[in-house]
mmCIF file of C-alpha atoms in Angstrom:
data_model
loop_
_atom_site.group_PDB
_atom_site.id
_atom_site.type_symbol
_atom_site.label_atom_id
_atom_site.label_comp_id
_atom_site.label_asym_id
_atom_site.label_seq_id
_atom_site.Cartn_x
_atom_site.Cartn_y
_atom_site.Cartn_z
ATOM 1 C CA UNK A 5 -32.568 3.249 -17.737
ATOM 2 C CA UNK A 6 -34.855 2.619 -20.683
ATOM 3 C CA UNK A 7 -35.280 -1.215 -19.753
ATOM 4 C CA UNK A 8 -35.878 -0.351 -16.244
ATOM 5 C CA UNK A 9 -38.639 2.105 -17.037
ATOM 6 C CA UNK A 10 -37.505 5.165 -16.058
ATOM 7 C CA UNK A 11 -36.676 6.614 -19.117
ATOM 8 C CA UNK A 12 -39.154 7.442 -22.128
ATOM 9 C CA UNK A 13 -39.697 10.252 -24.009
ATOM 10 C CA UNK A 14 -42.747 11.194 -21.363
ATOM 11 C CA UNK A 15 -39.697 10.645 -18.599
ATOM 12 C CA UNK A 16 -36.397 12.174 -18.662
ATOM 13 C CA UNK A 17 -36.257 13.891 -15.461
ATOM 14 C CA UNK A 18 -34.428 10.996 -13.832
ATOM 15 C CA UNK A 19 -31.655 11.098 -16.765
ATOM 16 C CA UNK A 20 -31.993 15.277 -16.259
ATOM 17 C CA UNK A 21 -31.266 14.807 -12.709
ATOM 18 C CA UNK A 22 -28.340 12.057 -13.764
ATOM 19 C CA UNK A 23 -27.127 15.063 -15.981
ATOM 20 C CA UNK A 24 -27.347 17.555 -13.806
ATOM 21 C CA UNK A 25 -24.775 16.275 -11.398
ATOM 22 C CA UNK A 26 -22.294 16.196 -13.959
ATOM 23 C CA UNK A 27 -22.618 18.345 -17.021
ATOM 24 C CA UNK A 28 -24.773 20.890 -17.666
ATOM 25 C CA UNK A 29 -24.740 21.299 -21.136
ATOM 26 C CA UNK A 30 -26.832 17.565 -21.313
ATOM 27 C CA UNK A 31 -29.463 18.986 -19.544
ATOM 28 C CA UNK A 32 -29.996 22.006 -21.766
ATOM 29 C CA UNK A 33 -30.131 19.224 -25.002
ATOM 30 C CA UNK A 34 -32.677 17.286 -23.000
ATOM 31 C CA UNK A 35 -34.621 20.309 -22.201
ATOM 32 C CA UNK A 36 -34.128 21.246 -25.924
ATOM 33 C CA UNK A 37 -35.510 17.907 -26.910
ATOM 34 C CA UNK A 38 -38.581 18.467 -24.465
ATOM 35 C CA UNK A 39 -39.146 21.817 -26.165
ATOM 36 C CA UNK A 40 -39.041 20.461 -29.730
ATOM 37 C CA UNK A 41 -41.407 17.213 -28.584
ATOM 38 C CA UNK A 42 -43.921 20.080 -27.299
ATOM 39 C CA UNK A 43 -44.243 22.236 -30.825
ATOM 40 C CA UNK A 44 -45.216 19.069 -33.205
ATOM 41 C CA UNK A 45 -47.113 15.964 -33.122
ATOM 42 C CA UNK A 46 -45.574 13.007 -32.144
ATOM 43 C CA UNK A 47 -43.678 11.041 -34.296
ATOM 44 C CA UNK A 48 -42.620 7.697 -32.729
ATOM 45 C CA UNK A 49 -39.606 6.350 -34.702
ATOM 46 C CA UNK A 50 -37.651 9.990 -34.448
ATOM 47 C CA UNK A 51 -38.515 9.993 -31.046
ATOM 48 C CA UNK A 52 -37.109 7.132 -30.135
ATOM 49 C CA UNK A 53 -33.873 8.127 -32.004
ATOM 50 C CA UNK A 54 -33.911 11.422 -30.263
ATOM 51 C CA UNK A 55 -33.556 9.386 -26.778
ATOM 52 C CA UNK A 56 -30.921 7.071 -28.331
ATOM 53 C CA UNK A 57 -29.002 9.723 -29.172
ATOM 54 C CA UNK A 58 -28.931 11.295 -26.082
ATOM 55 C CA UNK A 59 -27.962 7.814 -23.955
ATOM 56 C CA UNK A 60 -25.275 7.633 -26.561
ATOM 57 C CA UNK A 61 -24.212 10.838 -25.817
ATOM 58 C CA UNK A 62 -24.527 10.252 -21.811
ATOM 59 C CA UNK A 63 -22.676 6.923 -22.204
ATOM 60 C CA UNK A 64 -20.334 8.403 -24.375
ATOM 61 C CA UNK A 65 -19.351 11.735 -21.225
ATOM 62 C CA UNK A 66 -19.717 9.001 -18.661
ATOM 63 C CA UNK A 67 -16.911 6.941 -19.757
ATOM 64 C CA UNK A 68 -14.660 9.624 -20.441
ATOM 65 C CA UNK A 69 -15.141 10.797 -16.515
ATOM 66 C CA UNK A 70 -14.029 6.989 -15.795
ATOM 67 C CA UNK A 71 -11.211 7.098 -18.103
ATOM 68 C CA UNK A 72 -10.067 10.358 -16.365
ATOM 69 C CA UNK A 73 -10.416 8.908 -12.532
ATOM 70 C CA UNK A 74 -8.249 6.129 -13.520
ATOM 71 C CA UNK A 75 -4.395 5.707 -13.723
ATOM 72 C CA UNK A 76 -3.148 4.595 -17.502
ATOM 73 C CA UNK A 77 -2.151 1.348 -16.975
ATOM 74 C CA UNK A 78 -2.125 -0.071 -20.710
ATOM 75 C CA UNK A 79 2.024 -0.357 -21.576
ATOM 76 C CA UNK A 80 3.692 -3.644 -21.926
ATOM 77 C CA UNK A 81 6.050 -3.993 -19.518
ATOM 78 C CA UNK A 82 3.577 -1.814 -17.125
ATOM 79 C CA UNK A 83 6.745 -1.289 -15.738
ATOM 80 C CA UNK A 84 9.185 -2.140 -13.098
ATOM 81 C CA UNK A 85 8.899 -4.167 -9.933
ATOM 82 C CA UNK A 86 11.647 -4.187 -7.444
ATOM 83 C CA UNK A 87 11.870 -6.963 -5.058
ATOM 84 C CA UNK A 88 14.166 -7.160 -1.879
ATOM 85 C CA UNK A 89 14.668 -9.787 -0.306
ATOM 86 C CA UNK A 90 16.443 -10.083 2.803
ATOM 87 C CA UNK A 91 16.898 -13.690 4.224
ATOM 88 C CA UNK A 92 21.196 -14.011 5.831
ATOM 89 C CA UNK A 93 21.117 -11.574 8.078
ATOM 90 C CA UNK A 94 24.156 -13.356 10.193
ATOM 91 C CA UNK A 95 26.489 -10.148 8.916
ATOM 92 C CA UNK A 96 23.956 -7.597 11.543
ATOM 93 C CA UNK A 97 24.538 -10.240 14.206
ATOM 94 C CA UNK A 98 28.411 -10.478 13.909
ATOM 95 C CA UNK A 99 28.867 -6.514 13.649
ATOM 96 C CA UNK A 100 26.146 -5.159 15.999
ATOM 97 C CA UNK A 101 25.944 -6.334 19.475
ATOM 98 C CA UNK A 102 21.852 -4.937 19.112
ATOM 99 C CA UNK A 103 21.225 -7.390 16.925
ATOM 100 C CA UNK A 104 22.491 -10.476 18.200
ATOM 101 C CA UNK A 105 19.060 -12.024 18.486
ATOM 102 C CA UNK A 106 17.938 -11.172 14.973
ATOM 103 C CA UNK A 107 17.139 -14.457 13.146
ATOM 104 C CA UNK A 108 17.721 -15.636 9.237
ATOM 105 C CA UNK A 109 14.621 -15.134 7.444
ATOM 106 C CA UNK A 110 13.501 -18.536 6.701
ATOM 107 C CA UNK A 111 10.474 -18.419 4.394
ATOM 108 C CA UNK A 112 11.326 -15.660 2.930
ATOM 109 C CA UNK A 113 12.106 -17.176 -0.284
ATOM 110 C CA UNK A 114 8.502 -18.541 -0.585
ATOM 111 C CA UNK A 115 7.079 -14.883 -0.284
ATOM 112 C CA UNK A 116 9.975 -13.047 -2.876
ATOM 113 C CA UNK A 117 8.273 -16.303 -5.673
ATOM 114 C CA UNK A 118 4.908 -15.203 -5.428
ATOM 115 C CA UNK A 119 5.445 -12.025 -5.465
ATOM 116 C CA UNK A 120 7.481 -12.400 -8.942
ATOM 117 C CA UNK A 121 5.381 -14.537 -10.183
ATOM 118 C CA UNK A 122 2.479 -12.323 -9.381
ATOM 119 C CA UNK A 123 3.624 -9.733 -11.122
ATOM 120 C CA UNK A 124 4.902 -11.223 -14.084
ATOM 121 C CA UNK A 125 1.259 -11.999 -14.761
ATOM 122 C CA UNK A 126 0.384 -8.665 -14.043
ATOM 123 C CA UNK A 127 2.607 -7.583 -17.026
ATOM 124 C CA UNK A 128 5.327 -6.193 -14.585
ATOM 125 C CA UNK A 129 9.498 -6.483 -15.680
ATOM 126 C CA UNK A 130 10.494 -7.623 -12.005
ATOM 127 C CA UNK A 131 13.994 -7.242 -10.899
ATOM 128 C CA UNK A 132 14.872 -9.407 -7.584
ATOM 129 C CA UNK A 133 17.792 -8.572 -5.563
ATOM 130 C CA UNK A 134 19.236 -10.928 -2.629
ATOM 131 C CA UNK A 135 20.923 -9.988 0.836
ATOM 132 C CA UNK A 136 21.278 -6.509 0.538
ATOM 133 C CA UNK A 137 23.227 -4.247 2.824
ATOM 134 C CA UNK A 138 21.873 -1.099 3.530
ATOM 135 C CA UNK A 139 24.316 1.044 1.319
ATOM 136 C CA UNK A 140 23.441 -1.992 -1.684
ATOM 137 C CA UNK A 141 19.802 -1.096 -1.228
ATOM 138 C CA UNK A 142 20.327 2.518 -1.597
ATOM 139 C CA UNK A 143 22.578 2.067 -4.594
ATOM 140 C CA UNK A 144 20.068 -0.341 -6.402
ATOM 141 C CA UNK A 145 17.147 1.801 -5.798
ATOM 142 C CA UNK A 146 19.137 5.079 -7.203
ATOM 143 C CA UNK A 147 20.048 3.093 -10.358
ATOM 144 C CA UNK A 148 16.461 2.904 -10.987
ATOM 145 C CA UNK A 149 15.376 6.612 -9.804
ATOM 146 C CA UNK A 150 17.743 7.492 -12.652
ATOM 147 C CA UNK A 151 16.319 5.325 -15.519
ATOM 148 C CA UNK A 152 13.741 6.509 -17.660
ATOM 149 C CA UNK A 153 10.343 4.944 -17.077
ATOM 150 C CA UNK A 154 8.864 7.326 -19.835
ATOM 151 C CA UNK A 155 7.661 4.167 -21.334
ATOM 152 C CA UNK A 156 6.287 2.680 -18.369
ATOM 153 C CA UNK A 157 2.710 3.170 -16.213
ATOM 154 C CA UNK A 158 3.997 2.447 -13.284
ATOM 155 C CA UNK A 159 6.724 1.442 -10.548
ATOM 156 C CA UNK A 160 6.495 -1.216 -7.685
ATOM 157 C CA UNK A 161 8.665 -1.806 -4.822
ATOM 158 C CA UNK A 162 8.921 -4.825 -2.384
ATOM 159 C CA UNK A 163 10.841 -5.275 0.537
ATOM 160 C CA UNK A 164 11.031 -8.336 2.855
ATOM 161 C CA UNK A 165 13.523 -7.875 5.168
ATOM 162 C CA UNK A 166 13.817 -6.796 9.835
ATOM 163 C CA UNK A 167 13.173 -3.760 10.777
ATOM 164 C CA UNK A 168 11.653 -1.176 13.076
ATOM 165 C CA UNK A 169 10.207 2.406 13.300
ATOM 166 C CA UNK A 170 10.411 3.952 10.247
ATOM 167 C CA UNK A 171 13.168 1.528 8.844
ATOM 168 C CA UNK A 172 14.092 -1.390 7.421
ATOM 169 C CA UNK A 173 17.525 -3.403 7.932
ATOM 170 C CA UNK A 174 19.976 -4.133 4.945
ATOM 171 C CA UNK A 175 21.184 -7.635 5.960
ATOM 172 C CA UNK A 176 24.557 -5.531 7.551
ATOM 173 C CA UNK A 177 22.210 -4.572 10.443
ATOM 174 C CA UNK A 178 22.411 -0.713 9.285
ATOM 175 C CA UNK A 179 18.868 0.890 8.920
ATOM 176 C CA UNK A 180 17.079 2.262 5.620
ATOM 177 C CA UNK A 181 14.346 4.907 6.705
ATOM 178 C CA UNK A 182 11.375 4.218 4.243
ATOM 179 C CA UNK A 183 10.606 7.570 3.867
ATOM 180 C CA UNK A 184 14.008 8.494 1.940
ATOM 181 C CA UNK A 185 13.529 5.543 -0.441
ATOM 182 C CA UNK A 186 9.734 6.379 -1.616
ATOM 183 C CA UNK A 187 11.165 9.994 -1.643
ATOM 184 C CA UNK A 188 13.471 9.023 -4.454
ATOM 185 C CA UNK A 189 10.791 8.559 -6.578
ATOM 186 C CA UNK A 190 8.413 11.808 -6.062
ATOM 187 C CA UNK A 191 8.178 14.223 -9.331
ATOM 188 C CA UNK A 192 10.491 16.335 -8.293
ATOM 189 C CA UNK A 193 13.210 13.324 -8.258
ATOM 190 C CA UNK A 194 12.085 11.113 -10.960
ATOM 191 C CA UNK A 195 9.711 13.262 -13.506
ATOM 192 C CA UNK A 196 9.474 10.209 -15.440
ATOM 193 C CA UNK A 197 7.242 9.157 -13.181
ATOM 194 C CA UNK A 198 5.236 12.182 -12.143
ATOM 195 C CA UNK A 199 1.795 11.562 -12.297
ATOM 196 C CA UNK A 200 2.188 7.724 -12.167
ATOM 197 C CA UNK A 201 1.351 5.346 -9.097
ATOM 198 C CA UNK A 202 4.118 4.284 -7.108
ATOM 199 C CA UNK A 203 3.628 1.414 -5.330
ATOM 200 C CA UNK A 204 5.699 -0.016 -2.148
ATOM 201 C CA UNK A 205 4.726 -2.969 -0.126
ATOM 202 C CA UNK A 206 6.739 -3.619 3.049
ATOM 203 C CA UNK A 207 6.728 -7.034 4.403
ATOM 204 C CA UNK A 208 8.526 -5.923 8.424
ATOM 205 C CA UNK A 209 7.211 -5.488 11.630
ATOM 206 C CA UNK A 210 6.376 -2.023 12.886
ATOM 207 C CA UNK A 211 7.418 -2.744 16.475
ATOM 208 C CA UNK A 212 7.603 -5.074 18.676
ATOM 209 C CA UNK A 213 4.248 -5.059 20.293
ATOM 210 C CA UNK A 214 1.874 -7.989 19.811
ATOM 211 C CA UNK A 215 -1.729 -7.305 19.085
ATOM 212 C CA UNK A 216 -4.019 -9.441 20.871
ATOM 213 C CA UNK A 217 -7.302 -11.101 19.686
ATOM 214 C CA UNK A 218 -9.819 -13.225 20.783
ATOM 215 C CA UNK A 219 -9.642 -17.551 20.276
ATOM 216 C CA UNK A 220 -12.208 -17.978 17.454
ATOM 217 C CA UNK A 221 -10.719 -21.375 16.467
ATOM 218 C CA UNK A 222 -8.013 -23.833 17.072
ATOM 219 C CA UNK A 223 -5.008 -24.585 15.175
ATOM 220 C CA UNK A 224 -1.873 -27.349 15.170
ATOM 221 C CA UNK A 225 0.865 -27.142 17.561
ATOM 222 C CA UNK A 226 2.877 -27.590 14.833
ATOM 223 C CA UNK A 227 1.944 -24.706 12.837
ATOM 224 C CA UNK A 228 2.240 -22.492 15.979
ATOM 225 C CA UNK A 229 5.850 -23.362 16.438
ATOM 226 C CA UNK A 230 6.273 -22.559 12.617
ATOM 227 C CA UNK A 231 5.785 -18.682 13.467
ATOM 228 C CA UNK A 232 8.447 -16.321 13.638
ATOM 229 C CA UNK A 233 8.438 -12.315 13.894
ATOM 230 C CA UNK A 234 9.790 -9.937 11.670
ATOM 231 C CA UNK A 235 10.476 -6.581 13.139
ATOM 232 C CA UNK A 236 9.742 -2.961 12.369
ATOM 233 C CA UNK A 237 7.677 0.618 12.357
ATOM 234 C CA UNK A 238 6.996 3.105 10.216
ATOM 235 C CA UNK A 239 7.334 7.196 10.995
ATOM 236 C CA UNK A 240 6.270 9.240 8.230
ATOM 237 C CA UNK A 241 6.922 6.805 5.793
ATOM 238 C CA UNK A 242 5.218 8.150 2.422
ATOM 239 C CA UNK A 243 5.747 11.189 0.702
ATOM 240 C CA UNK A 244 4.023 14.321 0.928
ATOM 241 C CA UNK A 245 2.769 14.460 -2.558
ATOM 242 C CA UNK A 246 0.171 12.614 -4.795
ATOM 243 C CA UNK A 247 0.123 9.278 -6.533
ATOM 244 C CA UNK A 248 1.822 7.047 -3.527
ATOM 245 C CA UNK A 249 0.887 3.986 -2.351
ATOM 246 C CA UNK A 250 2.515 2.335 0.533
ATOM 247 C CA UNK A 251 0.674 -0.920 1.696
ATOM 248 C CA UNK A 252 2.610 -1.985 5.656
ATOM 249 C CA UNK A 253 1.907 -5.758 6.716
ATOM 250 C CA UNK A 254 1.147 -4.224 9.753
ATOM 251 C CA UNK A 255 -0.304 -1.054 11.860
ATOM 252 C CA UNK A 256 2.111 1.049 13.872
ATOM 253 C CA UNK A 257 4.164 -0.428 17.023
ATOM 254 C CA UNK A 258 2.754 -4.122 15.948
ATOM 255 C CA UNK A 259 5.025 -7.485 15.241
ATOM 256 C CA UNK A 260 4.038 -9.389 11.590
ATOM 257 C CA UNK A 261 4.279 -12.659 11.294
ATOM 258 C CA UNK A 262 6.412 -14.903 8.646
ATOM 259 C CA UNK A 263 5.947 -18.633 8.534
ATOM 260 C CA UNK A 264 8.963 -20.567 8.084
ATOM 261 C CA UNK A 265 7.568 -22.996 4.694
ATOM 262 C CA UNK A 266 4.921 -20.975 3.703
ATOM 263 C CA UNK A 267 5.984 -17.042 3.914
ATOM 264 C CA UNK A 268 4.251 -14.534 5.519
ATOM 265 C CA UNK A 269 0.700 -14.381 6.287
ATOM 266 C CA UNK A 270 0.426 -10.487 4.526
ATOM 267 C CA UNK A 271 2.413 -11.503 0.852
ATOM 268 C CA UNK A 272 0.978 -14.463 1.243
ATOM 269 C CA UNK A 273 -2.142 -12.838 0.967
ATOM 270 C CA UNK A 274 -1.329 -9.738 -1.002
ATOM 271 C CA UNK A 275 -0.127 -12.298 -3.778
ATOM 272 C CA UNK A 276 -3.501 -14.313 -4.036
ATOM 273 C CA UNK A 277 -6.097 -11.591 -4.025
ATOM 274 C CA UNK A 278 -4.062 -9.511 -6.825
ATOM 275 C CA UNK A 279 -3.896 -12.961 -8.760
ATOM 276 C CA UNK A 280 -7.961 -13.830 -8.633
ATOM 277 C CA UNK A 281 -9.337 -10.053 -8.244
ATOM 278 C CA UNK A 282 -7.524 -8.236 -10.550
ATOM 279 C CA UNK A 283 -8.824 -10.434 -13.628
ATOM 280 C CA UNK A 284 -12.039 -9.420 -12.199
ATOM 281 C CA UNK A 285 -11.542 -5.338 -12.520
ATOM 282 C CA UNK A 286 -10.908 -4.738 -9.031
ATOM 283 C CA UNK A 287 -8.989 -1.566 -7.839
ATOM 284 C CA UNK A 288 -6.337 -1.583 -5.627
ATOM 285 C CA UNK A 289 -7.587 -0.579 -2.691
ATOM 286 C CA UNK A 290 -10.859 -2.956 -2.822
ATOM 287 C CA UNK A 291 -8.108 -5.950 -2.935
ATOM 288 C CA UNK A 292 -6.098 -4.489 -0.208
ATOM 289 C CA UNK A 293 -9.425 -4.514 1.526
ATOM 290 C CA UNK A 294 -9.836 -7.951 1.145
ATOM 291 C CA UNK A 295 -6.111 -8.423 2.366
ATOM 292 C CA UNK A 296 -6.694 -6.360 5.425
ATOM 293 C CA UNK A 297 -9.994 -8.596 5.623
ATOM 294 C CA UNK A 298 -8.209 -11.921 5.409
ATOM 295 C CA UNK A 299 -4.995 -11.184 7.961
ATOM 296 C CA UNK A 300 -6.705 -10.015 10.426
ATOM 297 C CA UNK A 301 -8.792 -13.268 11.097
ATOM 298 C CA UNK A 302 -5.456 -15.198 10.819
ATOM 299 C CA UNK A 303 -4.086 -15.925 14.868
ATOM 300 C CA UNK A 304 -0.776 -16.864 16.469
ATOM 301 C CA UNK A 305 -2.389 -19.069 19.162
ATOM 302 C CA UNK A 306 0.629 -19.352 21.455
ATOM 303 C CA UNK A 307 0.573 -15.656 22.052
ATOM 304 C CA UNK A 308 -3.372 -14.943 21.232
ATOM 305 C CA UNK A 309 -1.339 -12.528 18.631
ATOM 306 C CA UNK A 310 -3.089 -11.311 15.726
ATOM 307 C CA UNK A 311 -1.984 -8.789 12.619
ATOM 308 C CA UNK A 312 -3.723 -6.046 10.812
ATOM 309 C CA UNK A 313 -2.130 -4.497 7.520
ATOM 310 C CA UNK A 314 -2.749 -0.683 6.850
ATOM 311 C CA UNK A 315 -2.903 0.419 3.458
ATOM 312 C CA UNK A 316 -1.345 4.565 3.484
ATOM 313 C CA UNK A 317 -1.608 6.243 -0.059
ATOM 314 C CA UNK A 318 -2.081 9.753 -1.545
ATOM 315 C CA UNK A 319 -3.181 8.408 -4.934
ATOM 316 C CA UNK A 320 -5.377 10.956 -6.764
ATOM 317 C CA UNK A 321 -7.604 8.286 -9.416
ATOM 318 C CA UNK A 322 -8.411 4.045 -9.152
ATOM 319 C CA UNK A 323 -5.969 1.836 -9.734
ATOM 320 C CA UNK A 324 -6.161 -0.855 -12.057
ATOM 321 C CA UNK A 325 -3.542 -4.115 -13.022
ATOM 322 C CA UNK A 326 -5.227 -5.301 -15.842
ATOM 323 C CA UNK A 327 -4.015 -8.944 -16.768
ATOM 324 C CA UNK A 328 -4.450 -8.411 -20.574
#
């Protein structure tokens, strides 16, 4: 404020007004510093040391309010990352007559890589399980409700698999409703995690509608026939309590889309902007801007389809991954 010229010992109502908005107490030192100014001659040099003081002291309340409006996120491992991973789904097709149409996954495996690669770099421990049946997911995810992540800043979630409102498919065909997994790991469930982020992205469709979009440019035959559908929506999916973060690939009733060599367009995306933003100090939900940002311009030109992701949290302060 000093190099910009709006603070000098003739000017402090600016940093008064700065004050004002968030502790009282500075203004009444500032005000006391006025008063003192007023009753002797000036004396430059303690002047100037006055002011110091009083930017140090500023600077010093100012960072604590940061500090307090943003998660911890400063353990090594951070902590854990689940990721499942749902590519043979020929089990749903043999056993349910619904789901004789529902394809293998292919490109799957591209999107499970990034995402533990990702987050390896982000200081995560990341735990990868295959082909999961529904009751295998629910038993994994238990085994970790019960551990103690006392240790540990966080917890992260991934699931690539089918789906549709509200669920997603174990590889058996049966359904997992999202809400009852995140609700394994609210305070009340898992206290080692209360007050911690929890973090789940889904990689499904949330129906089986396709949202349509305007030709803005051309693309290959080739990479048109590449596209397939996942399938999926969520109900209430996130729990009704703080520090959740559930980040969809897509907005309610909509199809996602998976390429079949290069993964899906949303943890395709996801995976870069976490690996070039978050060196730069970005929060979470400024990258899953940019994620919403890049998707949506993305287009399946056979169908004019396009995709929009929706971020749905209750987190209460910013969320950092911090690389170092």
């Amino acid at each position: 404020m000093e190099k910009r010229g709006i603070l000098g010992k003739e000017n402090l109502d600016d940093l008064k007004r700065a004050c004002d908005s968030i502790d009282k107490t500075l203004v009444r030192k500032i005000e006391e510093y006025e008063s003192s100014r007023e009753r002797r001659a000036p004396v430059e040099i303690q002047d100037v040391e006055e002011i110091s003081d009083l930017q140090a002291t500023f600077g010093d309340f100012t960072e604590e309010k940061a500090q307090d409006n943003t998660y911890k996120m400063n353990s090594k491992p951070r902590g854990y990352c689940l990721i499942f991973n749902n590519f043979d789904f020929q089990q749903a097709r043999k056993e349910r007559l619904e789901h004789q149409t529902l394809k293998d996954r292919k490109g799957t495996d591209v999107d499970a890589e990034a995402l533990e690669k990702t987050f390896k770099e982000l200081h995560f421990e990341t735990v990868v399980f295959r082909d999961g049946t529904a009751k295998q997911i629910y038993k994994e995810l238990n085994t970790f409700q019960q551990k103690s992540h006392e240790d540990r800043d966080c917890f992260v979630c991934c699931f690539l698999s089918h789906g549709d409102r509200g669920i997603i498919y174990g590889t058996d065909g049966q359904e997992v409703a999202i809400r009852d997994m995140t609700s394994l790991f609210t305070s009340s469930n898992c206290p080692s995690l209360a007050g911690k982020p929890k973090v789940f992205f889904i990689q499904a469709c949330q129906g089986k509608a396709i949202q349509r979009g305007i030709t803005l440019y051309t693309d290959s035959e080739q990479q048109r026939k590449l596209l397939e559908i996942d399938s999926w929506v969520p109900r209430e999916c996130i729990p009704n309590e703080a520090d959740f973060l559930l980040g969809m690939a897509t907005v309610d009733d909509f199809i996602s889309y998976r390429h079949i060599t290069e993964g899906t367009w949303y943890i395709q995306s996801l995976c870069k902007n976490l690996k070039e933003r978050c060196p730069r100090g970005e929060h979470i939900l400024d990258i899953l801007t940019e994620v919403n940002s890049e998707v949506s311009q993305k287009m399946d030109l056979s169908n004019k389809g396009k995709q929009m992701p929706q971020p749905r949290y209750t987190l209460t302060k910013k969320l950092f991954f911090p690389i170092k």
